[in-house]
Tab-separated table of C-alpha atoms in Angstrom:
chain	number	residue	atom	x	y	z
A	6	UNK	CA	54.148	-179.938	140.484
A	7	UNK	CA	57.527	-181.374	139.586
A	8	UNK	CA	59.114	-183.980	141.803
A	9	UNK	CA	62.688	-183.360	140.727
A	10	UNK	CA	64.427	-180.489	138.896
A	11	UNK	CA	67.867	-180.640	137.282
A	12	UNK	CA	69.743	-177.332	137.595
A	13	UNK	CA	71.831	-176.834	134.448
A	14	UNK	CA	74.166	-174.247	135.920
A	15	UNK	CA	76.697	-173.545	138.662
A	16	UNK	CA	77.655	-171.041	141.355
A	17	UNK	CA	75.261	-168.709	143.119
A	18	UNK	CA	72.450	-169.079	140.584
A	19	UNK	CA	72.469	-172.879	140.912
A	20	UNK	CA	72.253	-172.441	144.675
A	21	UNK	CA	69.446	-169.879	144.249
A	22	UNK	CA	67.373	-172.313	142.175
A	23	UNK	CA	68.103	-175.143	144.634
A	24	UNK	CA	66.791	-173.073	147.533
A	25	UNK	CA	63.550	-172.260	145.717
A	26	UNK	CA	63.035	-175.930	144.876
A	27	UNK	CA	63.713	-177.009	148.460
A	28	UNK	CA	61.083	-174.618	149.791
A	29	UNK	CA	58.587	-176.049	147.295
A	30	UNK	CA	59.345	-179.638	148.295
A	31	UNK	CA	61.097	-180.407	144.997
A	32	UNK	CA	64.233	-182.550	144.929
A	33	UNK	CA	67.222	-181.181	143.015
A	34	UNK	CA	69.947	-182.559	140.775
A	35	UNK	CA	73.189	-180.590	140.510
A	36	UNK	CA	75.412	-181.036	137.498
A	37	UNK	CA	79.042	-180.040	137.756
A	38	UNK	CA	82.417	-180.054	136.084
A	39	UNK	CA	85.407	-181.696	137.720
A	40	UNK	CA	86.513	-178.193	138.799
A	41	UNK	CA	83.258	-177.760	140.730
A	42	UNK	CA	83.228	-181.110	142.541
A	43	UNK	CA	83.280	-179.376	145.950
A	44	UNK	CA	81.085	-176.410	145.004
A	45	UNK	CA	78.275	-175.413	147.352
A	46	UNK	CA	75.459	-176.226	144.918
A	47	UNK	CA	76.879	-179.746	144.570
A	48	UNK	CA	77.181	-180.202	148.320
A	49	UNK	CA	73.603	-179.112	149.021
A	50	UNK	CA	71.704	-180.724	146.130
A	51	UNK	CA	69.850	-183.992	146.691
A	52	UNK	CA	71.821	-185.614	143.858
A	53	UNK	CA	74.773	-184.611	141.720
A	54	UNK	CA	76.247	-185.758	138.415
A	55	UNK	CA	79.653	-184.893	136.994
A	56	UNK	CA	79.203	-183.858	133.361
A	57	UNK	CA	82.758	-183.210	132.205
A	58	UNK	CA	86.114	-181.481	132.628
A	59	UNK	CA	86.531	-177.814	133.646
A	60	UNK	CA	86.100	-176.142	130.248
A	61	UNK	CA	82.505	-174.949	129.911
A	62	UNK	CA	82.210	-176.330	126.383
A	63	UNK	CA	82.888	-179.807	127.776
A	64	UNK	CA	80.595	-179.524	130.801
A	65	UNK	CA	78.049	-176.740	131.314
A	66	UNK	CA	77.577	-176.374	127.547
A	67	UNK	CA	77.590	-180.147	126.954
A	68	UNK	CA	73.958	-180.723	126.011
A	69	UNK	CA	74.268	-184.510	125.665
A	70	UNK	CA	75.829	-184.830	129.115
A	71	UNK	CA	73.179	-182.631	130.750
A	72	UNK	CA	70.302	-184.510	129.129
A	73	UNK	CA	71.890	-187.816	130.099
A	74	UNK	CA	72.136	-186.619	133.698
A	75	UNK	CA	68.463	-185.637	133.649
A	76	UNK	CA	67.494	-189.032	132.262
A	77	UNK	CA	69.484	-191.185	134.672
A	78	UNK	CA	68.318	-189.227	137.718
A	79	UNK	CA	64.659	-189.192	136.679
A	80	UNK	CA	64.304	-185.409	136.618
A	81	UNK	CA	60.999	-183.900	135.480
A	82	UNK	CA	62.269	-180.500	134.469
A	83	UNK	CA	65.399	-178.473	133.772
A	84	UNK	CA	66.102	-174.970	135.075
A	85	UNK	CA	68.879	-173.309	133.034
A	86	UNK	CA	69.623	-170.375	135.366
A	87	UNK	CA	71.321	-167.579	133.431
A	88	UNK	CA	74.264	-167.710	131.039
A	89	UNK	CA	75.486	-170.996	129.547
A	90	UNK	CA	72.470	-172.635	127.811
A	91	UNK	CA	69.730	-170.438	129.291
A	92	UNK	CA	68.980	-168.666	125.996
A	93	UNK	CA	69.804	-171.528	123.657
A	94	UNK	CA	66.628	-172.344	121.737
A	95	UNK	CA	68.000	-175.661	120.493
A	96	UNK	CA	68.707	-176.766	124.071
A	97	UNK	CA	65.158	-175.857	125.116
A	98	UNK	CA	63.814	-177.871	122.186
A	99	UNK	CA	65.935	-180.891	123.094
A	100	UNK	CA	64.856	-180.728	126.744
A	101	UNK	CA	61.221	-180.863	125.700
A	102	UNK	CA	61.904	-183.524	123.041
A	103	UNK	CA	63.197	-185.736	125.874
A	104	UNK	CA	59.888	-185.436	127.728
A	105	UNK	CA	61.146	-182.854	130.229
A	106	UNK	CA	59.833	-179.377	130.992
A	107	UNK	CA	62.098	-176.448	130.227
A	108	UNK	CA	61.681	-173.856	132.977
A	109	UNK	CA	61.719	-170.840	130.721
A	110	UNK	CA	60.142	-169.391	127.569
A	111	UNK	CA	59.273	-171.361	124.456
A	112	UNK	CA	62.100	-172.192	122.032
A	113	UNK	CA	60.438	-169.992	119.403
A	114	UNK	CA	60.477	-166.944	121.654
A	115	UNK	CA	64.045	-167.622	122.770
A	116	UNK	CA	65.066	-167.784	119.120
A	117	UNK	CA	63.128	-164.646	118.202
A	118	UNK	CA	64.529	-162.507	121.008
A	119	UNK	CA	68.046	-163.911	120.563
A	120	UNK	CA	68.169	-162.227	117.168
A	121	UNK	CA	68.162	-158.515	117.953
A	122	UNK	CA	66.802	-157.608	114.540
A	123	UNK	CA	63.898	-160.046	114.871
A	124	UNK	CA	63.315	-158.793	118.416
A	125	UNK	CA	63.160	-155.183	117.277
A	126	UNK	CA	60.800	-156.122	114.467
A	127	UNK	CA	58.510	-157.891	116.947
A	128	UNK	CA	58.525	-154.916	119.302
A	129	UNK	CA	57.812	-152.551	116.423
A	130	UNK	CA	54.705	-154.582	115.587
A	131	UNK	CA	53.688	-154.517	119.264
A	132	UNK	CA	54.026	-150.714	119.453
A	133	UNK	CA	56.938	-150.786	121.916
A	134	UNK	CA	59.186	-147.692	121.450
A	135	UNK	CA	62.505	-148.274	119.652
A	136	UNK	CA	65.821	-146.500	119.152
A	137	UNK	CA	65.786	-144.860	115.681
A	138	UNK	CA	67.821	-146.872	113.201
A	139	UNK	CA	67.786	-149.421	110.408
A	140	UNK	CA	64.654	-151.607	110.177
A	141	UNK	CA	66.779	-154.730	109.735
A	142	UNK	CA	70.246	-156.044	108.952
A	143	UNK	CA	72.432	-153.946	106.701
A	144	UNK	CA	74.045	-155.709	103.755
A	145	UNK	CA	76.423	-153.001	102.619
A	146	UNK	CA	78.377	-150.040	103.929
A	147	UNK	CA	76.434	-147.824	101.541
A	148	UNK	CA	73.167	-148.827	103.224
A	149	UNK	CA	74.720	-148.006	106.594
A	150	UNK	CA	75.765	-144.576	105.324
A	151	UNK	CA	72.246	-143.827	104.146
A	152	UNK	CA	70.655	-144.770	107.478
A	153	UNK	CA	73.324	-142.845	109.415
A	154	UNK	CA	72.594	-139.697	107.420
A	155	UNK	CA	68.904	-140.148	108.175
A	156	UNK	CA	69.159	-140.618	111.957
A	157	UNK	CA	72.206	-138.278	112.285
A	158	UNK	CA	75.560	-138.990	113.916
A	159	UNK	CA	76.743	-140.356	116.278
A	160	UNK	CA	75.526	-143.860	115.413
A	161	UNK	CA	76.132	-147.346	116.755
A	162	UNK	CA	76.845	-150.439	114.641
A	163	UNK	CA	75.574	-153.508	116.523
A	164	UNK	CA	75.792	-157.261	115.989
A	165	UNK	CA	72.393	-158.842	115.349
A	166	UNK	CA	73.343	-161.856	117.476
A	167	UNK	CA	75.346	-159.801	119.954
A	168	UNK	CA	75.627	-159.524	123.692
A	169	UNK	CA	78.017	-158.382	126.397
A	170	UNK	CA	79.195	-155.418	124.358
A	171	UNK	CA	80.810	-157.506	121.620
A	172	UNK	CA	80.193	-156.473	118.031
A	173	UNK	CA	79.312	-152.891	118.998
A	174	UNK	CA	81.152	-149.865	117.638
A	175	UNK	CA	80.360	-146.148	117.714
A	176	UNK	CA	80.860	-143.871	114.712
A	177	UNK	CA	80.727	-140.201	115.687
A	178	UNK	CA	81.058	-138.927	112.127
A	179	UNK	CA	80.887	-140.121	108.537
A	180	UNK	CA	84.676	-140.464	108.555
A	181	UNK	CA	84.488	-143.095	111.321
A	182	UNK	CA	81.665	-145.181	109.877
A	183	UNK	CA	83.703	-147.470	107.629
A	184	UNK	CA	86.073	-148.453	110.442
A	185	UNK	CA	83.171	-149.036	112.882
A	186	UNK	CA	81.406	-151.139	110.248
A	187	UNK	CA	84.479	-153.269	109.622
A	188	UNK	CA	85.382	-153.803	113.269
A	189	UNK	CA	81.808	-154.551	114.424
A	190	UNK	CA	81.289	-157.146	111.696
A	191	UNK	CA	84.651	-158.760	112.429
A	192	UNK	CA	83.921	-158.981	116.171
A	193	UNK	CA	80.424	-160.318	115.485
A	194	UNK	CA	81.760	-163.047	113.217
A	195	UNK	CA	84.442	-164.056	115.717
A	196	UNK	CA	82.143	-164.024	118.762
A	197	UNK	CA	78.858	-165.317	117.335
A	198	UNK	CA	79.662	-166.890	113.978
A	199	UNK	CA	77.376	-164.327	112.325
A	200	UNK	CA	78.551	-160.984	110.946
A	201	UNK	CA	75.040	-159.521	110.514
A	202	UNK	CA	74.850	-155.990	111.894
A	203	UNK	CA	72.343	-153.188	112.124
A	204	UNK	CA	72.579	-149.474	112.928
A	205	UNK	CA	71.024	-147.361	115.669
A	206	UNK	CA	71.217	-143.758	116.742
A	207	UNK	CA	73.837	-143.524	119.489
A	208	UNK	CA	72.373	-141.898	122.590
A	209	UNK	CA	75.075	-139.924	124.377
A	210	UNK	CA	73.696	-139.803	127.942
A	211	UNK	CA	71.106	-142.534	128.429
A	212	UNK	CA	70.241	-144.626	131.425
A	213	UNK	CA	69.833	-148.400	131.094
A	214	UNK	CA	66.426	-149.339	132.463
A	215	UNK	CA	64.823	-152.768	132.269
A	216	UNK	CA	61.355	-154.096	133.035
A	217	UNK	CA	60.749	-157.486	134.672
A	218	UNK	CA	57.765	-159.490	133.420
A	219	UNK	CA	56.148	-162.857	134.098
A	220	UNK	CA	53.633	-164.577	131.835
A	221	UNK	CA	51.789	-167.837	132.481
A	222	UNK	CA	50.359	-170.325	129.980
A	223	UNK	CA	46.818	-169.046	130.586
A	224	UNK	CA	47.253	-165.629	128.964
A	225	UNK	CA	48.117	-163.646	132.084
A	226	UNK	CA	51.044	-161.196	131.894
A	227	UNK	CA	52.239	-158.895	134.683
A	228	UNK	CA	55.253	-156.689	135.269
A	229	UNK	CA	57.208	-156.197	138.481
A	230	UNK	CA	58.554	-152.747	137.799
A	231	UNK	CA	61.878	-151.465	136.595
A	232	UNK	CA	65.516	-151.905	137.481
A	233	UNK	CA	68.090	-149.220	136.791
A	234	UNK	CA	71.246	-150.943	135.519
A	235	UNK	CA	73.113	-147.868	134.323
A	236	UNK	CA	76.256	-148.459	136.386
A	237	UNK	CA	78.240	-150.492	133.863
A	238	UNK	CA	81.823	-150.992	132.801
A	239	UNK	CA	82.383	-152.207	129.246
A	240	UNK	CA	78.685	-153.087	129.031
A	241	UNK	CA	78.923	-155.287	132.151
A	242	UNK	CA	76.633	-154.287	135.015
A	243	UNK	CA	78.164	-153.729	138.454
A	244	UNK	CA	75.363	-152.083	140.466
A	245	UNK	CA	71.588	-152.266	139.985
A	246	UNK	CA	68.695	-150.484	141.672
A	247	UNK	CA	64.944	-151.023	141.935
A	248	UNK	CA	63.321	-148.695	141.231
A	249	UNK	CA	65.133	-146.163	139.145
A	250	UNK	CA	66.007	-142.812	140.750
A	251	UNK	CA	64.677	-140.977	137.680
A	252	UNK	CA	61.344	-142.686	136.993
A	253	UNK	CA	57.968	-141.885	138.493
A	254	UNK	CA	55.192	-144.354	139.256
A	255	UNK	CA	53.367	-142.974	136.200
A	256	UNK	CA	56.405	-143.675	133.981
A	257	UNK	CA	56.552	-147.239	135.305
A	258	UNK	CA	52.878	-147.924	134.753
A	259	UNK	CA	52.807	-146.419	131.262
A	260	UNK	CA	55.741	-148.537	130.101
A	261	UNK	CA	54.494	-151.610	131.944
A	262	UNK	CA	51.027	-151.424	130.398
A	263	UNK	CA	52.482	-151.144	126.909
A	264	UNK	CA	54.882	-154.049	127.403
A	265	UNK	CA	52.446	-156.460	129.058
A	266	UNK	CA	49.834	-155.813	126.383
A	267	UNK	CA	52.423	-156.536	123.701
A	268	UNK	CA	53.712	-159.743	125.287
A	269	UNK	CA	50.154	-160.961	125.758
A	270	UNK	CA	49.609	-160.618	122.004
A	271	UNK	CA	52.881	-162.442	121.419
A	272	UNK	CA	51.819	-165.373	123.614
A	273	UNK	CA	54.986	-165.161	125.681
A	274	UNK	CA	55.433	-167.427	128.714
A	275	UNK	CA	57.594	-167.513	131.846
A	276	UNK	CA	60.103	-164.831	132.920
A	277	UNK	CA	61.526	-162.163	130.672
A	278	UNK	CA	63.253	-158.808	130.903
A	279	UNK	CA	62.928	-156.021	128.370
A	280	UNK	CA	65.869	-153.639	128.302
A	281	UNK	CA	65.517	-149.978	127.333
A	282	UNK	CA	67.622	-146.883	127.008
A	283	UNK	CA	66.023	-143.864	128.663
A	284	UNK	CA	66.962	-140.301	127.786
A	285	UNK	CA	65.069	-137.015	128.002
A	286	UNK	CA	61.987	-138.789	129.315
A	287	UNK	CA	61.797	-141.212	126.393
A	288	UNK	CA	62.180	-145.007	126.386
A	289	UNK	CA	63.749	-146.956	123.522
A	290	UNK	CA	63.806	-150.774	123.412
A	291	UNK	CA	67.202	-152.409	122.847
A	292	UNK	CA	66.742	-156.121	123.615
A	293	UNK	CA	64.833	-158.758	125.559
A	294	UNK	CA	66.431	-161.403	127.766
A	295	UNK	CA	64.413	-164.618	127.786
A	296	UNK	CA	65.683	-165.856	131.147
A	297	UNK	CA	66.147	-164.961	134.769
A	298	UNK	CA	68.434	-161.949	135.185
A	299	UNK	CA	71.465	-161.798	137.464
A	300	UNK	CA	69.910	-158.758	139.142
A	301	UNK	CA	66.492	-160.314	139.829
A	302	UNK	CA	66.936	-160.073	143.648
A	303	UNK	CA	66.351	-156.292	143.730
A	304	UNK	CA	62.941	-156.849	142.137
A	305	UNK	CA	62.151	-159.581	144.650
A	306	UNK	CA	63.070	-157.230	147.498
A	307	UNK	CA	60.749	-154.411	146.444
A	308	UNK	CA	57.866	-156.654	145.333
A	309	UNK	CA	58.067	-159.468	147.882
A	310	UNK	CA	57.811	-162.155	145.202
A	311	UNK	CA	60.077	-165.168	144.581
A	312	UNK	CA	60.651	-165.013	140.824
A	313	UNK	CA	62.300	-168.453	140.677
A	314	UNK	CA	59.350	-170.121	142.364
A	315	UNK	CA	57.069	-168.324	139.922
A	316	UNK	CA	59.130	-169.618	137.011
A	317	UNK	CA	58.733	-173.165	138.312
A	318	UNK	CA	54.993	-172.769	138.901
A	319	UNK	CA	54.462	-171.409	135.397
A	320	UNK	CA	56.464	-174.250	133.820
A	321	UNK	CA	54.288	-176.712	135.735
A	322	UNK	CA	51.201	-175.157	134.125
A	323	UNK	CA	49.891	-173.219	137.108
A	324	UNK	CA	48.256	-169.805	136.586
A	325	UNK	CA	49.813	-166.745	138.191
A	326	UNK	CA	46.817	-166.351	140.499
A	327	UNK	CA	47.129	-162.554	140.705
A	328	UNK	CA	46.870	-159.515	138.469
A	329	UNK	CA	48.771	-156.286	137.995
A	330	UNK	CA	46.725	-154.481	140.650
A	331	UNK	CA	47.886	-157.026	143.245
A	332	UNK	CA	51.584	-156.187	142.814
A	333	UNK	CA	52.794	-153.569	145.282
A	334	UNK	CA	56.149	-151.798	145.248
A	335	UNK	CA	57.753	-151.119	148.611
A	336	UNK	CA	60.922	-149.162	149.345
A	337	UNK	CA	64.182	-149.269	147.424
A	338	UNK	CA	66.708	-152.046	146.743
A	339	UNK	CA	70.336	-151.976	145.575
A	340	UNK	CA	72.527	-154.859	144.388
A	341	UNK	CA	76.327	-154.866	144.197
A	342	UNK	CA	77.910	-157.581	142.067
A	343	UNK	CA	81.049	-158.718	143.863
A	344	UNK	CA	83.530	-160.267	141.437
A	345	UNK	CA	86.877	-162.041	141.871
A	346	UNK	CA	88.800	-159.263	140.155
A	347	UNK	CA	91.343	-156.648	141.125
A	348	UNK	CA	89.275	-153.546	142.049
A	349	UNK	CA	91.629	-151.227	140.153
A	350	UNK	CA	92.769	-153.180	137.090
A	351	UNK	CA	89.909	-155.722	136.870
A	352	UNK	CA	92.444	-158.501	136.330
A	353	UNK	CA	90.900	-161.894	137.254
A	354	UNK	CA	91.743	-163.102	140.755
A	355	UNK	CA	90.783	-166.772	141.137
A	356	UNK	CA	92.158	-168.782	144.036
A	357	UNK	CA	91.483	-170.046	147.548
A	358	UNK	CA	89.153	-168.099	149.825
A	359	UNK	CA	90.844	-168.222	153.209
A	360	UNK	CA	88.101	-166.395	155.090
A	361	UNK	CA	84.533	-165.596	154.094
A	362	UNK	CA	82.080	-163.616	156.197
A	363	UNK	CA	78.708	-162.523	154.836
A	364	UNK	CA	77.073	-159.397	156.272
A	365	UNK	CA	73.646	-159.607	157.894
A	366	UNK	CA	71.004	-157.563	159.646
A	367	UNK	CA	67.636	-156.164	158.648
A	368	UNK	CA	67.167	-155.792	154.900
A	369	UNK	CA	70.425	-157.470	153.877
A	370	UNK	CA	70.624	-160.446	151.497
A	371	UNK	CA	73.671	-162.221	150.112
A	372	UNK	CA	73.381	-164.594	147.147
A	373	UNK	CA	76.704	-166.433	147.027
A	374	UNK	CA	78.145	-169.925	146.809
A	375	UNK	CA	81.363	-168.935	148.605
A	376	UNK	CA	82.599	-170.541	151.818
A	377	UNK	CA	85.868	-170.436	153.745
A	378	UNK	CA	88.301	-172.840	152.097
A	379	UNK	CA	86.567	-172.751	148.707
A	380	UNK	CA	88.768	-172.305	145.655
A	381	UNK	CA	87.346	-169.974	143.007
A	382	UNK	CA	88.160	-171.681	139.689
A	383	UNK	CA	89.649	-169.689	136.794
A	384	UNK	CA	87.418	-171.241	134.146
A	385	UNK	CA	84.150	-169.327	134.583
A	386	UNK	CA	82.581	-165.927	135.136
A	387	UNK	CA	84.192	-163.945	137.959
A	388	UNK	CA	80.947	-163.209	139.858
A	389	UNK	CA	81.274	-164.633	143.376
A	390	UNK	CA	78.541	-162.855	145.348
A	391	UNK	CA	75.582	-160.534	145.014
A	392	UNK	CA	75.093	-158.245	147.991
A	393	UNK	CA	71.546	-156.881	148.086
A	394	UNK	CA	69.925	-154.446	150.491
A	395	UNK	CA	66.399	-153.122	150.927
A	396	UNK	CA	65.210	-150.080	152.864
A	397	UNK	CA	62.222	-147.685	152.903
A	398	UNK	CA	64.079	-144.986	150.906
A	399	UNK	CA	67.002	-144.839	148.477
A	400	UNK	CA	69.102	-142.827	150.915
A	401	UNK	CA	68.516	-145.416	153.625
A	402	UNK	CA	69.340	-148.221	151.173
A	403	UNK	CA	72.668	-146.565	150.335
A	404	UNK	CA	73.456	-146.260	154.034
A	405	UNK	CA	72.592	-149.910	154.568
A	406	UNK	CA	74.737	-150.979	151.604
A	407	UNK	CA	77.699	-148.983	152.909
A	408	UNK	CA	77.383	-150.730	156.250
A	409	UNK	CA	77.005	-154.186	154.658
A	410	UNK	CA	80.004	-153.680	152.369
A	411	UNK	CA	82.120	-152.738	155.367
A	412	UNK	CA	81.056	-155.966	157.129
A	413	UNK	CA	81.716	-158.300	154.223
A	414	UNK	CA	85.002	-160.228	154.232
A	415	UNK	CA	86.426	-162.225	151.312
A	416	UNK	CA	90.081	-162.912	152.100
A	417	UNK	CA	92.635	-164.772	149.985
A	418	UNK	CA	91.583	-163.342	146.624
A	419	UNK	CA	91.116	-159.807	145.299
A	420	UNK	CA	87.525	-158.647	144.866
A	421	UNK	CA	85.692	-155.511	143.757
A	422	UNK	CA	84.472	-154.763	147.293
A	423	UNK	CA	86.648	-151.589	147.536
A	424	UNK	CA	85.220	-150.280	144.249
A	425	UNK	CA	81.664	-150.742	145.465
A	426	UNK	CA	82.520	-148.951	148.695
A	427	UNK	CA	83.893	-146.019	146.716
A	428	UNK	CA	80.764	-145.867	144.533
A	429	UNK	CA	78.455	-145.809	147.554
A	430	UNK	CA	80.526	-142.974	149.070
A	431	UNK	CA	80.367	-140.836	145.922
A	432	UNK	CA	78.085	-137.790	146.042
A	433	UNK	CA	77.043	-138.054	142.375
A	434	UNK	CA	75.913	-141.630	142.843
A	435	UNK	CA	74.120	-140.642	146.029
A	436	UNK	CA	72.262	-137.935	144.099
A	437	UNK	CA	71.125	-140.478	141.477
A	438	UNK	CA	72.532	-138.287	138.721
A	439	UNK	CA	74.364	-140.772	136.500
A	440	UNK	CA	74.197	-142.373	133.038
A	441	UNK	CA	75.630	-145.547	131.492
A	442	UNK	CA	78.922	-143.692	130.975
A	443	UNK	CA	79.335	-142.564	134.590
A	444	UNK	CA	81.037	-145.643	136.020
A	445	UNK	CA	83.750	-145.831	133.376
A	446	UNK	CA	84.681	-142.200	134.079
A	447	UNK	CA	84.615	-142.930	137.812
A	448	UNK	CA	86.913	-145.934	137.394
A	449	UNK	CA	89.292	-143.955	135.153
A	450	UNK	CA	89.506	-141.190	137.757
A	451	UNK	CA	90.334	-143.750	140.454
A	452	UNK	CA	93.089	-145.187	138.279
A	453	UNK	CA	94.580	-141.727	137.853
């Protein structure tokens, strides 16, 4: 087992990894920008190294500085968390080239799944269901027109190297295709330096469902069930559930068996999440994230497994030590992502937290690096806390979340707490009858 792990991230996920390491008897190294000098992960880590000024490109994306910090502190391994360099294949290669273990998938698999066209091609070979569309990148508008006529409108033009909703445009008719093609390619080039795009059938009322997997270096692959991440605004998730209100145990096992068999053939290792659209009882693969997900706590709550510890064990070469039949699913879990944003306009709201009070009680978990007196910097993602609850049933979990949201206090900045309270109070959400478009309509109605 490793003696020391460098955590190449910040905020609540850096603190989450630190806690797992501490419980395993592993020392931690926190890296931080000058803006994060007083951050909680820096204060609690065994060692810390400043790696640059506030801008992420000069600090948390500064590969040379991170590797230097790992070298001078004598770290054995690097955990990338999520975001920043977590899905950067070149960074994973450089970590391993410096004699360190990268706590994540192989660089080859990161690279493969980072290209959505390559990922779809791999899943096609592994018999994982796909959204109908082009088999690869489209070189011309005429090719796009031909595929669109085949799969029927509406269609979606998507960036091959995309993420976060950038480089995605819907064309509801042939008249709209040229504009969608032009805009998607322009956004893709600006955001990712690559204007490659492909085309998929646009599903008008899908749910966003993902499957959590772990794979060791001894050929063992298991899944930990699904998460329903359909409550999104502009392709950014706000609320997640495990399991999904619309799936049965048979649905879960059928999809899980197909995915684990495929990843075993692929030789995948460590944690991964396969994301699907689900509509009319059918799954369609959209992408795979080769890292820990923000919403991993809901899976941990229903399965009773520490996914971060498992990542570390796998990277150290240990076998999983259990099979699919040993994984039990208990109750229901919900996560609310609390962000430092105005709950009505979503304008960023960085600043000093005058008062912070985390809710507690049975079945309540808060993953956050906030504390009273902390100043939320303006330079990074606005996520400041993840409030997670677990209960025997979904209805009881909603009741517990309502109570926990009412207890939580973050004063001095605006947060999305009021929005989450409104969602939990809504009868349609309580019924489980929603799609990926529901939250945007809900927010628009609130704004009048």
